[in-house]
Amino acid sequence: SFKSLTFLNLSNNLLSEPLDNDVQENLDSFSLAIEKLVLNGNLVSWPTVVFLAEKMPRLEELHLNTNNLPDPADISLQHSNLRHLYLSCNPITDLCSVSRNLISNCSSLEFLSIAECPVERLPGVDYLSTFPDSLHSLNVSTTKINSWSEVEKLRTFPGLNDLRIQGCPFLDGYTAHEKR
């Protein structure tokens, strides 16, 4: 086994559901020292993500880009060490669901990317107040956010100091100079 492995990149391996029983049984017997897990382009599901995160108590960075992950709905990811979460290029449309089921349960989260997800609206003040104070960086570039009023909601975001927002429909009417 790889007891000292801290970084694992399994991108583009099509690790789709369900996890093989042998894999599950082996993972059930111990926790992994992995701090950074990259699963981009694998078509993994939310239950698999939650299962793997539970086996990695030291996990700080999780890359789930391009996995066709929908809104988390009734799935709850709870992790006290997770600092960076990448959800880009997934068909996530409901940031309230992401907030309720992922963000609010990851007390150390500092960075969230939902770039290139078809999110049109940001959560209201009531949901933004549930974001952990540690979350200070948000990437919403190339989403479907279509008005400044949506962006204005972020003024109440408790710890936000880094906002990445490019390629959104409401920016189309501005010159390159104005977009800066």
Short mmCIF file of N, CA and C in Angstrom, two decimals:
data_model
loop_
_atom_site.label_atom_id
_atom_site.label_comp_id
_atom_site.label_asym_id
_atom_site.label_seq_id
_atom_site.Cartn_x
_atom_site.Cartn_y
_atom_site.Cartn_z
N SER A 1 0.83 -1.19 0.00
CA SER A 1 0.00 0.00 0.00
C SER A 1 0.87 1.24 0.00
N PHE A 2 0.26 2.37 -0.28
CA PHE A 2 0.96 3.64 -0.39
C PHE A 2 0.68 4.49 0.85
N LYS A 3 1.18 4.09 1.99
CA LYS A 3 0.87 4.74 3.26
C LYS A 3 1.35 6.18 3.34
N SER A 4 2.41 6.53 2.63
CA SER A 4 2.94 7.89 2.71
C SER A 4 2.54 8.76 1.51
N LEU A 5 1.71 8.24 0.62
CA LEU A 5 1.27 8.97 -0.57
C LEU A 5 0.42 10.18 -0.16
N THR A 6 0.83 11.39 -0.58
CA THR A 6 0.08 12.60 -0.22
C THR A 6 -0.58 13.26 -1.43
N PHE A 7 -0.16 12.93 -2.65
CA PHE A 7 -0.73 13.50 -3.86
C PHE A 7 -1.10 12.36 -4.81
N LEU A 8 -2.34 12.40 -5.30
CA LEU A 8 -2.80 11.36 -6.24
C LEU A 8 -3.59 12.02 -7.35
N ASN A 9 -3.12 11.85 -8.58
CA ASN A 9 -3.79 12.38 -9.75
C ASN A 9 -4.28 11.21 -10.60
N LEU A 10 -5.60 11.05 -10.62
CA LEU A 10 -6.23 9.98 -11.40
C LEU A 10 -7.08 10.56 -12.53
N SER A 11 -6.72 11.71 -13.03
CA SER A 11 -7.50 12.39 -14.06
C SER A 11 -7.66 11.55 -15.31
N ASN A 12 -8.84 11.70 -15.92
CA ASN A 12 -9.14 11.10 -17.22
C ASN A 12 -8.97 9.58 -17.28
N ASN A 13 -9.37 8.91 -16.22
CA ASN A 13 -9.32 7.46 -16.17
C ASN A 13 -10.70 6.82 -16.23
N LEU A 14 -11.73 7.64 -16.35
CA LEU A 14 -13.11 7.18 -16.40
C LEU A 14 -13.43 6.21 -15.27
N LEU A 15 -13.20 6.67 -14.07
CA LEU A 15 -13.47 5.89 -12.86
C LEU A 15 -14.94 6.02 -12.49
N SER A 16 -15.81 5.55 -13.36
CA SER A 16 -17.25 5.74 -13.14
C SER A 16 -17.78 4.73 -12.13
N GLU A 17 -19.03 4.90 -11.80
CA GLU A 17 -19.70 4.09 -10.78
C GLU A 17 -19.92 2.66 -11.22
N PRO A 18 -20.14 1.76 -10.32
CA PRO A 18 -19.82 1.91 -8.90
C PRO A 18 -18.36 1.55 -8.65
N LEU A 19 -17.85 1.91 -7.48
CA LEU A 19 -16.49 1.51 -7.13
C LEU A 19 -16.47 -0.02 -7.02
N ASP A 20 -15.43 -0.59 -7.53
CA ASP A 20 -15.25 -2.04 -7.45
C ASP A 20 -15.29 -2.49 -5.98
N ASN A 21 -15.93 -3.60 -5.70
CA ASN A 21 -16.04 -4.09 -4.32
C ASN A 21 -14.68 -4.29 -3.67
N ASP A 22 -13.70 -4.77 -4.43
CA ASP A 22 -12.35 -4.95 -3.88
C ASP A 22 -11.75 -3.62 -3.45
N VAL A 23 -11.96 -2.59 -4.27
CA VAL A 23 -11.45 -1.26 -3.94
C VAL A 23 -12.11 -0.76 -2.67
N GLN A 24 -13.42 -0.88 -2.59
CA GLN A 24 -14.15 -0.44 -1.40
C GLN A 24 -13.69 -1.17 -0.15
N GLU A 25 -13.54 -2.48 -0.24
CA GLU A 25 -13.10 -3.27 0.91
C GLU A 25 -11.71 -2.87 1.36
N ASN A 26 -10.81 -2.64 0.41
CA ASN A 26 -9.45 -2.22 0.76
C ASN A 26 -9.44 -0.85 1.40
N LEU A 27 -10.25 0.06 0.89
CA LEU A 27 -10.30 1.40 1.46
C LEU A 27 -11.00 1.42 2.81
N ASP A 28 -11.92 0.50 3.03
CA ASP A 28 -12.62 0.43 4.31
C ASP A 28 -11.68 0.11 5.47
N SER A 29 -10.60 -0.58 5.18
CA SER A 29 -9.72 -1.06 6.25
C SER A 29 -8.75 0.00 6.78
N PHE A 30 -8.58 1.13 6.10
CA PHE A 30 -7.64 2.15 6.59
C PHE A 30 -7.97 3.51 6.00
N SER A 31 -7.35 4.54 6.57
CA SER A 31 -7.49 5.88 6.00
C SER A 31 -6.19 6.21 5.26
N LEU A 32 -6.32 7.08 4.28
CA LEU A 32 -5.19 7.44 3.42
C LEU A 32 -4.58 8.77 3.85
N ALA A 33 -3.29 8.94 3.62
CA ALA A 33 -2.58 10.17 3.98
C ALA A 33 -2.69 11.23 2.89
N ILE A 34 -3.49 10.99 1.88
CA ILE A 34 -3.57 11.89 0.73
C ILE A 34 -4.06 13.27 1.14
N GLU A 35 -3.33 14.29 0.67
CA GLU A 35 -3.68 15.68 0.94
C GLU A 35 -4.25 16.37 -0.30
N LYS A 36 -3.88 15.87 -1.46
CA LYS A 36 -4.34 16.46 -2.72
C LYS A 36 -4.80 15.34 -3.64
N LEU A 37 -6.09 15.39 -4.03
CA LEU A 37 -6.68 14.36 -4.90
C LEU A 37 -7.24 15.03 -6.14
N VAL A 38 -6.81 14.56 -7.31
CA VAL A 38 -7.27 15.10 -8.58
C VAL A 38 -8.02 14.00 -9.32
N LEU A 39 -9.31 14.23 -9.51
CA LEU A 39 -10.18 13.26 -10.19
C LEU A 39 -10.86 13.87 -11.42
N ASN A 40 -10.24 14.84 -12.05
CA ASN A 40 -10.82 15.51 -13.21
C ASN A 40 -11.12 14.53 -14.34
N GLY A 41 -12.28 14.70 -14.97
CA GLY A 41 -12.63 13.93 -16.16
C GLY A 41 -12.86 12.45 -15.93
N ASN A 42 -13.44 12.08 -14.80
CA ASN A 42 -13.62 10.66 -14.48
C ASN A 42 -15.05 10.19 -14.41
N LEU A 43 -16.01 11.07 -14.44
CA LEU A 43 -17.42 10.72 -14.31
C LEU A 43 -17.74 10.08 -12.96
N VAL A 44 -17.01 10.49 -11.92
CA VAL A 44 -17.33 10.00 -10.57
C VAL A 44 -18.62 10.68 -10.10
N SER A 45 -19.32 10.02 -9.19
CA SER A 45 -20.58 10.56 -8.66
C SER A 45 -20.35 11.16 -7.28
N TRP A 46 -21.36 11.89 -6.80
CA TRP A 46 -21.27 12.46 -5.45
C TRP A 46 -21.08 11.40 -4.37
N PRO A 47 -21.80 10.26 -4.41
CA PRO A 47 -21.55 9.25 -3.38
C PRO A 47 -20.10 8.75 -3.36
N THR A 48 -19.49 8.62 -4.53
CA THR A 48 -18.09 8.21 -4.59
C THR A 48 -17.19 9.27 -4.00
N VAL A 49 -17.46 10.53 -4.32
CA VAL A 49 -16.67 11.65 -3.78
C VAL A 49 -16.73 11.64 -2.25
N VAL A 50 -17.92 11.51 -1.71
CA VAL A 50 -18.10 11.51 -0.25
C VAL A 50 -17.36 10.31 0.36
N PHE A 51 -17.51 9.13 -0.23
CA PHE A 51 -16.83 7.93 0.27
C PHE A 51 -15.31 8.14 0.30
N LEU A 52 -14.75 8.63 -0.80
CA LEU A 52 -13.30 8.84 -0.86
C LEU A 52 -12.83 9.90 0.12
N ALA A 53 -13.57 10.99 0.24
CA ALA A 53 -13.19 12.07 1.17
C ALA A 53 -13.18 11.56 2.61
N GLU A 54 -14.11 10.70 2.95
CA GLU A 54 -14.16 10.14 4.30
C GLU A 54 -12.93 9.28 4.60
N LYS A 55 -12.34 8.69 3.57
CA LYS A 55 -11.15 7.85 3.73
C LYS A 55 -9.86 8.65 3.73
N MET A 56 -9.98 9.96 3.53
CA MET A 56 -8.81 10.83 3.43
C MET A 56 -8.93 11.99 4.41
N PRO A 57 -8.73 11.75 5.70
CA PRO A 57 -8.92 12.80 6.69
C PRO A 57 -7.95 13.98 6.56
N ARG A 58 -6.83 13.78 5.88
CA ARG A 58 -5.85 14.87 5.70
C ARG A 58 -6.06 15.64 4.39
N LEU A 59 -7.09 15.29 3.64
CA LEU A 59 -7.35 15.91 2.34
C LEU A 59 -7.53 17.42 2.47
N GLU A 60 -6.74 18.16 1.69
CA GLU A 60 -6.81 19.62 1.68
C GLU A 60 -7.29 20.17 0.35
N GLU A 61 -7.05 19.44 -0.72
CA GLU A 61 -7.36 19.94 -2.05
C GLU A 61 -8.03 18.84 -2.87
N LEU A 62 -9.20 19.15 -3.43
CA LEU A 62 -9.98 18.17 -4.18
C LEU A 62 -10.39 18.76 -5.52
N HIS A 63 -9.96 18.12 -6.60
CA HIS A 63 -10.25 18.55 -7.96
C HIS A 63 -11.28 17.60 -8.57
N LEU A 64 -12.46 18.13 -8.87
CA LEU A 64 -13.56 17.33 -9.43
C LEU A 64 -14.07 17.92 -10.74
N ASN A 65 -13.23 18.62 -11.46
CA ASN A 65 -13.63 19.26 -12.71
C ASN A 65 -14.03 18.21 -13.76
N THR A 66 -15.00 18.57 -14.59
CA THR A 66 -15.41 17.77 -15.74
C THR A 66 -15.75 16.33 -15.36
N ASN A 67 -16.63 16.18 -14.38
CA ASN A 67 -17.09 14.86 -13.96
C ASN A 67 -18.58 14.66 -14.19
N ASN A 68 -19.23 15.64 -14.81
CA ASN A 68 -20.67 15.60 -15.03
C ASN A 68 -21.43 15.51 -13.70
N LEU A 69 -20.88 16.14 -12.67
CA LEU A 69 -21.52 16.17 -11.36
C LEU A 69 -22.68 17.15 -11.37
N PRO A 70 -23.88 16.70 -11.00
CA PRO A 70 -25.03 17.62 -10.93
C PRO A 70 -25.02 18.36 -9.59
N ASP A 71 -26.07 19.14 -9.34
CA ASP A 71 -26.22 19.77 -8.03
C ASP A 71 -26.18 18.68 -6.97
N PRO A 72 -25.53 18.93 -5.83
CA PRO A 72 -25.39 17.87 -4.83
C PRO A 72 -26.68 17.40 -4.17
N ALA A 73 -27.77 18.13 -4.30
CA ALA A 73 -29.10 17.73 -3.79
C ALA A 73 -29.04 17.21 -2.36
N ASP A 74 -29.19 15.90 -2.18
CA ASP A 74 -29.24 15.34 -0.82
C ASP A 74 -27.91 14.75 -0.36
N ILE A 75 -26.84 14.99 -1.09
CA ILE A 75 -25.51 14.50 -0.72
C ILE A 75 -24.84 15.54 0.18
N SER A 76 -24.19 15.07 1.23
CA SER A 76 -23.51 15.98 2.14
C SER A 76 -22.04 15.59 2.27
N LEU A 77 -21.18 16.51 1.87
CA LEU A 77 -19.74 16.32 2.02
C LEU A 77 -19.31 17.10 3.25
N GLN A 78 -18.79 16.40 4.24
CA GLN A 78 -18.31 17.04 5.46
C GLN A 78 -16.84 16.73 5.61
N HIS A 79 -16.03 17.78 5.70
CA HIS A 79 -14.59 17.57 5.81
C HIS A 79 -13.96 18.77 6.50
N SER A 80 -13.29 18.53 7.60
CA SER A 80 -12.74 19.64 8.38
C SER A 80 -11.42 20.17 7.86
N ASN A 81 -10.71 19.43 7.01
CA ASN A 81 -9.41 19.89 6.50
C ASN A 81 -9.43 20.39 5.07
N LEU A 82 -10.51 20.17 4.35
CA LEU A 82 -10.58 20.55 2.93
C LEU A 82 -10.47 22.07 2.79
N ARG A 83 -9.46 22.53 2.02
CA ARG A 83 -9.22 23.96 1.84
C ARG A 83 -9.54 24.45 0.43
N HIS A 84 -9.35 23.62 -0.58
CA HIS A 84 -9.58 24.01 -1.97
C HIS A 84 -10.49 22.98 -2.63
N LEU A 85 -11.57 23.49 -3.26
CA LEU A 85 -12.53 22.61 -3.93
C LEU A 85 -12.77 23.14 -5.35
N TYR A 86 -12.46 22.31 -6.33
CA TYR A 86 -12.59 22.66 -7.74
C TYR A 86 -13.74 21.86 -8.34
N LEU A 87 -14.80 22.56 -8.75
CA LEU A 87 -15.99 21.92 -9.33
C LEU A 87 -16.25 22.39 -10.76
N SER A 88 -15.30 23.01 -11.39
CA SER A 88 -15.46 23.60 -12.72
C SER A 88 -15.90 22.58 -13.77
N CYS A 89 -16.62 23.08 -14.76
CA CYS A 89 -17.04 22.30 -15.92
C CYS A 89 -17.95 21.13 -15.56
N ASN A 90 -18.81 21.32 -14.59
CA ASN A 90 -19.84 20.35 -14.22
C ASN A 90 -21.20 21.01 -14.43
N PRO A 91 -22.26 20.24 -14.62
CA PRO A 91 -23.59 20.84 -14.86
C PRO A 91 -24.28 21.32 -13.58
N ILE A 92 -23.52 21.94 -12.71
CA ILE A 92 -24.06 22.48 -11.45
C ILE A 92 -24.77 23.80 -11.76
N THR A 93 -26.03 23.90 -11.36
CA THR A 93 -26.81 25.11 -11.62
C THR A 93 -27.25 25.81 -10.33
N ASP A 94 -27.25 25.10 -9.22
CA ASP A 94 -27.82 25.62 -7.97
C ASP A 94 -26.73 25.81 -6.92
N LEU A 95 -26.24 27.03 -6.80
CA LEU A 95 -25.19 27.31 -5.83
C LEU A 95 -25.71 27.22 -4.40
N CYS A 96 -27.02 27.36 -4.20
CA CYS A 96 -27.60 27.18 -2.86
C CYS A 96 -27.41 25.73 -2.41
N SER A 97 -27.60 24.80 -3.31
CA SER A 97 -27.39 23.38 -2.99
C SER A 97 -25.92 23.11 -2.68
N VAL A 98 -25.03 23.72 -3.43
CA VAL A 98 -23.60 23.58 -3.17
C VAL A 98 -23.27 24.16 -1.80
N SER A 99 -23.85 25.30 -1.50
CA SER A 99 -23.63 25.94 -0.20
C SER A 99 -24.11 25.06 0.94
N ARG A 100 -25.34 24.61 0.84
CA ARG A 100 -25.99 23.84 1.91
C ARG A 100 -25.31 22.49 2.12
N ASN A 101 -24.93 21.80 1.04
CA ASN A 101 -24.45 20.43 1.14
C ASN A 101 -22.94 20.25 1.10
N LEU A 102 -22.23 21.30 0.69
CA LEU A 102 -20.77 21.17 0.60
C LEU A 102 -20.05 22.26 1.39
N ILE A 103 -20.25 23.50 0.99
CA ILE A 103 -19.47 24.60 1.56
C ILE A 103 -19.66 24.74 3.06
N SER A 104 -20.91 24.74 3.52
CA SER A 104 -21.16 24.97 4.94
C SER A 104 -20.66 23.83 5.83
N ASN A 105 -20.36 22.67 5.23
CA ASN A 105 -19.87 21.51 5.99
C ASN A 105 -18.35 21.34 5.92
N CYS A 106 -17.68 22.27 5.27
CA CYS A 106 -16.22 22.21 5.14
C CYS A 106 -15.66 23.48 5.78
N SER A 107 -15.46 23.43 7.07
CA SER A 107 -15.14 24.62 7.87
C SER A 107 -13.81 25.28 7.53
N SER A 108 -12.90 24.58 6.86
CA SER A 108 -11.60 25.15 6.51
C SER A 108 -11.50 25.60 5.07
N LEU A 109 -12.61 25.50 4.33
CA LEU A 109 -12.59 25.82 2.90
C LEU A 109 -12.18 27.27 2.66
N GLU A 110 -11.16 27.45 1.80
CA GLU A 110 -10.64 28.77 1.46
C GLU A 110 -10.93 29.17 0.02
N PHE A 111 -11.00 28.18 -0.87
CA PHE A 111 -11.14 28.45 -2.31
C PHE A 111 -12.20 27.53 -2.91
N LEU A 112 -13.07 28.12 -3.72
CA LEU A 112 -14.09 27.35 -4.44
C LEU A 112 -14.11 27.83 -5.88
N SER A 113 -14.04 26.88 -6.83
CA SER A 113 -14.18 27.21 -8.24
C SER A 113 -15.40 26.50 -8.80
N ILE A 114 -16.31 27.29 -9.34
CA ILE A 114 -17.45 26.76 -10.09
C ILE A 114 -17.42 27.34 -11.51
N ALA A 115 -16.22 27.67 -11.98
CA ALA A 115 -16.05 28.22 -13.31
C ALA A 115 -16.61 27.24 -14.35
N GLU A 116 -17.21 27.79 -15.37
CA GLU A 116 -17.77 27.02 -16.49
C GLU A 116 -18.89 26.06 -16.06
N CYS A 117 -19.56 26.37 -14.97
CA CYS A 117 -20.78 25.66 -14.57
C CYS A 117 -21.95 26.57 -14.95
N PRO A 118 -23.09 26.03 -15.33
CA PRO A 118 -24.21 26.87 -15.79
C PRO A 118 -25.00 27.55 -14.66
N VAL A 119 -24.31 28.04 -13.65
CA VAL A 119 -24.95 28.77 -12.54
C VAL A 119 -25.41 30.13 -13.05
N GLU A 120 -26.68 30.46 -12.85
CA GLU A 120 -27.21 31.76 -13.26
C GLU A 120 -27.36 32.73 -12.10
N ARG A 121 -27.66 32.17 -10.92
CA ARG A 121 -27.90 33.02 -9.76
C ARG A 121 -27.01 32.60 -8.60
N LEU A 122 -26.63 33.59 -7.82
CA LEU A 122 -25.87 33.34 -6.61
C LEU A 122 -26.83 33.25 -5.44
N PRO A 123 -26.41 32.58 -4.37
CA PRO A 123 -27.30 32.48 -3.21
C PRO A 123 -27.62 33.84 -2.62
N GLY A 124 -28.75 33.90 -1.93
CA GLY A 124 -29.12 35.13 -1.24
C GLY A 124 -28.29 35.31 0.01
N VAL A 125 -28.51 36.42 0.68
CA VAL A 125 -27.76 36.76 1.88
C VAL A 125 -27.86 35.65 2.93
N ASP A 126 -29.02 35.02 3.05
CA ASP A 126 -29.18 33.97 4.05
C ASP A 126 -28.24 32.80 3.82
N TYR A 127 -28.00 32.42 2.56
CA TYR A 127 -27.07 31.33 2.28
C TYR A 127 -25.62 31.78 2.37
N LEU A 128 -25.34 32.99 1.90
CA LEU A 128 -23.97 33.49 1.95
C LEU A 128 -23.47 33.56 3.39
N SER A 129 -24.36 33.82 4.32
CA SER A 129 -23.94 33.91 5.72
C SER A 129 -23.54 32.55 6.30
N THR A 130 -23.90 31.45 5.62
CA THR A 130 -23.52 30.12 6.10
C THR A 130 -22.14 29.70 5.58
N PHE A 131 -21.58 30.47 4.65
CA PHE A 131 -20.25 30.16 4.14
C PHE A 131 -19.25 30.33 5.28
N PRO A 132 -18.27 29.44 5.40
CA PRO A 132 -17.27 29.60 6.46
C PRO A 132 -16.47 30.89 6.25
N ASP A 133 -16.09 31.51 7.34
CA ASP A 133 -15.29 32.74 7.26
C ASP A 133 -13.97 32.51 6.53
N SER A 134 -13.49 31.28 6.52
CA SER A 134 -12.23 30.96 5.87
C SER A 134 -12.31 31.04 4.34
N LEU A 135 -13.52 30.94 3.77
CA LEU A 135 -13.68 30.97 2.32
C LEU A 135 -13.49 32.40 1.83
N HIS A 136 -12.34 32.64 1.22
CA HIS A 136 -12.01 33.99 0.77
C HIS A 136 -11.82 34.12 -0.73
N SER A 137 -11.83 33.01 -1.46
CA SER A 137 -11.58 33.06 -2.90
C SER A 137 -12.66 32.28 -3.64
N LEU A 138 -13.27 32.94 -4.64
CA LEU A 138 -14.36 32.35 -5.40
C LEU A 138 -14.13 32.61 -6.88
N ASN A 139 -14.21 31.54 -7.68
CA ASN A 139 -14.07 31.65 -9.13
C ASN A 139 -15.41 31.31 -9.77
N VAL A 140 -16.06 32.31 -10.36
CA VAL A 140 -17.33 32.11 -11.05
C VAL A 140 -17.21 32.50 -12.53
N SER A 141 -16.01 32.44 -13.07
CA SER A 141 -15.77 32.80 -14.47
C SER A 141 -16.52 31.86 -15.41
N THR A 142 -17.00 32.42 -16.51
CA THR A 142 -17.68 31.69 -17.57
C THR A 142 -18.89 30.90 -17.05
N THR A 143 -19.55 31.45 -16.03
CA THR A 143 -20.83 30.89 -15.60
C THR A 143 -21.91 31.64 -16.38
N LYS A 144 -23.16 31.41 -16.06
CA LYS A 144 -24.25 32.09 -16.76
C LYS A 144 -24.83 33.25 -15.93
N ILE A 145 -24.04 33.75 -14.99
CA ILE A 145 -24.48 34.91 -14.21
C ILE A 145 -24.70 36.04 -15.18
N ASN A 146 -25.92 36.62 -15.15
CA ASN A 146 -26.27 37.57 -16.20
C ASN A 146 -26.63 38.97 -15.72
N SER A 147 -26.30 39.30 -14.46
CA SER A 147 -26.58 40.67 -14.02
C SER A 147 -25.65 41.09 -12.88
N TRP A 148 -25.45 42.41 -12.82
CA TRP A 148 -24.65 42.95 -11.72
C TRP A 148 -25.35 42.74 -10.39
N SER A 149 -26.68 42.67 -10.39
CA SER A 149 -27.39 42.49 -9.12
C SER A 149 -27.03 41.15 -8.48
N GLU A 150 -26.74 40.15 -9.29
CA GLU A 150 -26.28 38.87 -8.73
C GLU A 150 -24.90 39.04 -8.08
N VAL A 151 -24.02 39.74 -8.76
CA VAL A 151 -22.68 39.97 -8.23
C VAL A 151 -22.74 40.81 -6.95
N GLU A 152 -23.65 41.76 -6.91
CA GLU A 152 -23.82 42.61 -5.72
C GLU A 152 -24.10 41.80 -4.46
N LYS A 153 -24.73 40.65 -4.60
CA LYS A 153 -25.01 39.79 -3.44
C LYS A 153 -23.73 39.41 -2.71
N LEU A 154 -22.63 39.36 -3.45
CA LEU A 154 -21.36 38.94 -2.87
C LEU A 154 -20.79 39.96 -1.89
N ARG A 155 -21.37 41.14 -1.84
CA ARG A 155 -20.92 42.15 -0.87
C ARG A 155 -21.12 41.66 0.57
N THR A 156 -22.07 40.75 0.77
CA THR A 156 -22.34 40.23 2.11
C THR A 156 -21.57 38.95 2.41
N PHE A 157 -20.79 38.47 1.46
CA PHE A 157 -19.98 37.27 1.61
C PHE A 157 -18.97 37.54 2.72
N PRO A 158 -18.99 36.77 3.81
CA PRO A 158 -18.22 37.11 5.00
C PRO A 158 -16.72 37.33 4.80
N GLY A 159 -16.02 36.43 4.10
CA GLY A 159 -14.57 36.56 4.02
C GLY A 159 -14.02 36.79 2.64
N LEU A 160 -14.86 37.07 1.66
CA LEU A 160 -14.42 37.16 0.26
C LEU A 160 -13.44 38.31 0.05
N ASN A 161 -12.25 37.97 -0.48
CA ASN A 161 -11.29 39.01 -0.88
C ASN A 161 -10.67 38.73 -2.24
N ASP A 162 -11.08 37.63 -2.88
CA ASP A 162 -10.56 37.29 -4.21
C ASP A 162 -11.73 36.74 -5.03
N LEU A 163 -12.19 37.53 -6.00
CA LEU A 163 -13.30 37.13 -6.86
C LEU A 163 -12.81 37.08 -8.30
N ARG A 164 -12.98 35.94 -8.93
CA ARG A 164 -12.62 35.77 -10.34
C ARG A 164 -13.92 35.65 -11.12
N ILE A 165 -14.14 36.62 -12.00
CA ILE A 165 -15.40 36.65 -12.74
C ILE A 165 -15.14 37.21 -14.14
N GLN A 166 -14.91 36.32 -15.08
CA GLN A 166 -14.67 36.69 -16.48
C GLN A 166 -15.57 35.83 -17.34
N GLY A 167 -15.93 36.35 -18.51
CA GLY A 167 -16.66 35.57 -19.48
C GLY A 167 -18.12 35.31 -19.13
N CYS A 168 -18.69 36.10 -18.25
CA CYS A 168 -20.10 35.95 -17.89
C CYS A 168 -20.95 36.83 -18.81
N PRO A 169 -22.20 36.42 -19.11
CA PRO A 169 -23.02 37.15 -20.08
C PRO A 169 -23.20 38.64 -19.78
N PHE A 170 -23.32 39.03 -18.53
CA PHE A 170 -23.55 40.45 -18.23
C PHE A 170 -22.34 41.32 -18.53
N LEU A 171 -21.18 40.72 -18.73
CA LEU A 171 -19.97 41.49 -19.04
C LEU A 171 -19.82 41.77 -20.54
N ASP A 172 -20.64 41.14 -21.36
CA ASP A 172 -20.51 41.27 -22.82
C ASP A 172 -20.65 42.71 -23.31
N GLY A 173 -21.42 43.53 -22.62
CA GLY A 173 -21.66 44.89 -23.05
C GLY A 173 -20.57 45.88 -22.68
N TYR A 174 -19.52 45.40 -22.03
CA TYR A 174 -18.44 46.28 -21.59
C TYR A 174 -17.21 46.15 -22.46
N THR A 175 -16.44 47.22 -22.55
CA THR A 175 -15.17 47.18 -23.29
C THR A 175 -14.15 46.43 -22.44
N ALA A 176 -13.05 46.06 -23.07
CA ALA A 176 -11.97 45.36 -22.35
C ALA A 176 -11.45 46.22 -21.21
N HIS A 177 -11.36 47.52 -21.43
CA HIS A 177 -10.87 48.44 -20.40
C HIS A 177 -11.84 48.48 -19.22
N GLU A 178 -13.15 48.52 -19.51
CA GLU A 178 -14.16 48.58 -18.45
C GLU A 178 -14.21 47.29 -17.66
N LYS A 179 -13.90 46.17 -18.28
CA LYS A 179 -13.96 44.87 -17.60
C LYS A 179 -12.86 44.73 -16.54
N ARG A 180 -11.81 45.49 -16.66
CA ARG A 180 -10.72 45.40 -15.70
C ARG A 180 -11.18 45.96 -14.40
#
